[in-house]
Amino acid sequence: MAADGERLRVQGSVSGLRRVFHAVIDGVRVVSDRADVLAGLGGFALDDRRPRRAG
């Protein structure tokens, strides 16, 4: 994670082991390495039907 003025950059690991998920909750962009946590915080349904990317 890096901040430059008003810009923020978040990146997961190159290997894909640590992926980054994001959502807008109450007008605020929130990031996490856990999609289920973001879904719970935002009251969203977790769509786990999406195929995972191969390494």
PDB file of C-alpha atoms in Angstrom:
ATOM      1  CA  MET A   1       0.000   0.000   0.000  1.00  0.00           C
ATOM      2  CA  ALA A   2       1.323   3.435  -0.920  1.00  0.00           C
ATOM      3  CA  ALA A   3      -0.114   6.930  -0.683  1.00  0.00           C
ATOM      4  CA  ASP A   4       0.851   9.898  -2.842  1.00  0.00           C
ATOM      5  CA  GLY A   5      -1.133  12.986  -1.936  1.00  0.00           C
ATOM      6  CA  GLU A   6      -4.760  12.056  -2.542  1.00  0.00           C
ATOM      7  CA  ARG A   7      -3.954   8.889  -4.499  1.00  0.00           C
ATOM      8  CA  LEU A   8      -3.682   5.470  -2.908  1.00  0.00           C
ATOM      9  CA  ARG A   9      -2.293   2.334  -4.521  1.00  0.00           C
ATOM     10  CA  VAL A  10      -2.912  -1.140  -3.168  1.00  0.00           C
ATOM     11  CA  GLN A  11      -1.434  -4.239  -4.769  1.00  0.00           C
ATOM     12  CA  GLY A  12      -1.596  -7.912  -3.909  1.00  0.00           C
ATOM     13  CA  SER A  13       1.332 -10.260  -4.251  1.00  0.00           C
ATOM     14  CA  VAL A  14       2.834 -11.076  -7.633  1.00  0.00           C
ATOM     15  CA  SER A  15       2.154 -14.769  -7.084  1.00  0.00           C
ATOM     16  CA  GLY A  16      -1.565 -14.126  -6.582  1.00  0.00           C
ATOM     17  CA  LEU A  17      -1.421 -15.626  -3.107  1.00  0.00           C
ATOM     18  CA  ARG A  18      -2.563 -12.325  -1.581  1.00  0.00           C
ATOM     19  CA  ARG A  19      -5.314 -10.908  -3.758  1.00  0.00           C
ATOM     20  CA  VAL A  20      -6.884  -7.528  -3.067  1.00  0.00           C
ATOM     21  CA  PHE A  21     -10.631  -6.953  -3.169  1.00  0.00           C
ATOM     22  CA  HIS A  22     -12.359  -3.591  -3.060  1.00  0.00           C
ATOM     23  CA  ALA A  23     -15.850  -2.202  -2.528  1.00  0.00           C
ATOM     24  CA  VAL A  24     -17.526   1.125  -1.941  1.00  0.00           C
ATOM     25  CA  ILE A  25     -19.273   1.117   1.433  1.00  0.00           C
ATOM     26  CA  ASP A  26     -21.186   4.243   2.467  1.00  0.00           C
ATOM     27  CA  GLY A  27     -19.319   6.238  -0.168  1.00  0.00           C
ATOM     28  CA  VAL A  28     -15.867   5.119   1.013  1.00  0.00           C
ATOM     29  CA  ARG A  29     -13.583   2.822  -1.009  1.00  0.00           C
ATOM     30  CA  VAL A  30     -12.544  -0.081   1.251  1.00  0.00           C
ATOM     31  CA  VAL A  31      -9.893  -2.713   0.445  1.00  0.00           C
ATOM     32  CA  SER A  32      -9.207  -6.086   2.002  1.00  0.00           C
ATOM     33  CA  ASP A  33      -7.562  -9.395   1.241  1.00  0.00           C
ATOM     34  CA  ARG A  34     -10.884 -11.067   2.187  1.00  0.00           C
ATOM     35  CA  ALA A  35     -13.893 -10.727  -0.109  1.00  0.00           C
ATOM     36  CA  ASP A  36     -16.206 -12.262   2.504  1.00  0.00           C
ATOM     37  CA  VAL A  37     -15.314  -9.554   5.021  1.00  0.00           C
ATOM     38  CA  LEU A  38     -16.082  -6.801   2.519  1.00  0.00           C
ATOM     39  CA  ALA A  39     -19.364  -8.444   1.599  1.00  0.00           C
ATOM     40  CA  GLY A  40     -20.335  -8.637   5.266  1.00  0.00           C
ATOM     41  CA  LEU A  41     -19.385  -5.024   5.977  1.00  0.00           C
ATOM     42  CA  GLY A  42     -21.273  -3.735   2.961  1.00  0.00           C
ATOM     43  CA  GLY A  43     -24.270  -6.026   3.292  1.00  0.00           C
ATOM     44  CA  PHE A  44     -23.535  -7.485  -0.146  1.00  0.00           C
ATOM     45  CA  ALA A  45     -24.155 -11.023  -1.311  1.00  0.00           C
ATOM     46  CA  LEU A  46     -20.905 -12.893  -1.901  1.00  0.00           C
ATOM     47  CA  ASP A  47     -20.818 -14.220  -5.454  1.00  0.00           C
ATOM     48  CA  ASP A  48     -18.518 -17.237  -5.291  1.00  0.00           C
ATOM     49  CA  ARG A  49     -19.593 -18.568  -8.713  1.00  0.00           C
ATOM     50  CA  ARG A  50     -16.927 -16.534 -10.495  1.00  0.00           C
ATOM     51  CA  PRO A  51     -14.113 -18.812 -11.654  1.00  0.00           C
ATOM     52  CA  ARG A  52     -10.747 -18.231 -10.037  1.00  0.00           C
ATOM     53  CA  ARG A  53      -7.841 -17.218 -12.219  1.00  0.00           C
ATOM     54  CA  ALA A  54      -5.205 -19.834 -12.764  1.00  0.00           C
ATOM     55  CA  GLY A  55      -1.806 -18.988 -11.211  1.00  0.00           C
TER      56      GLY A  55
END
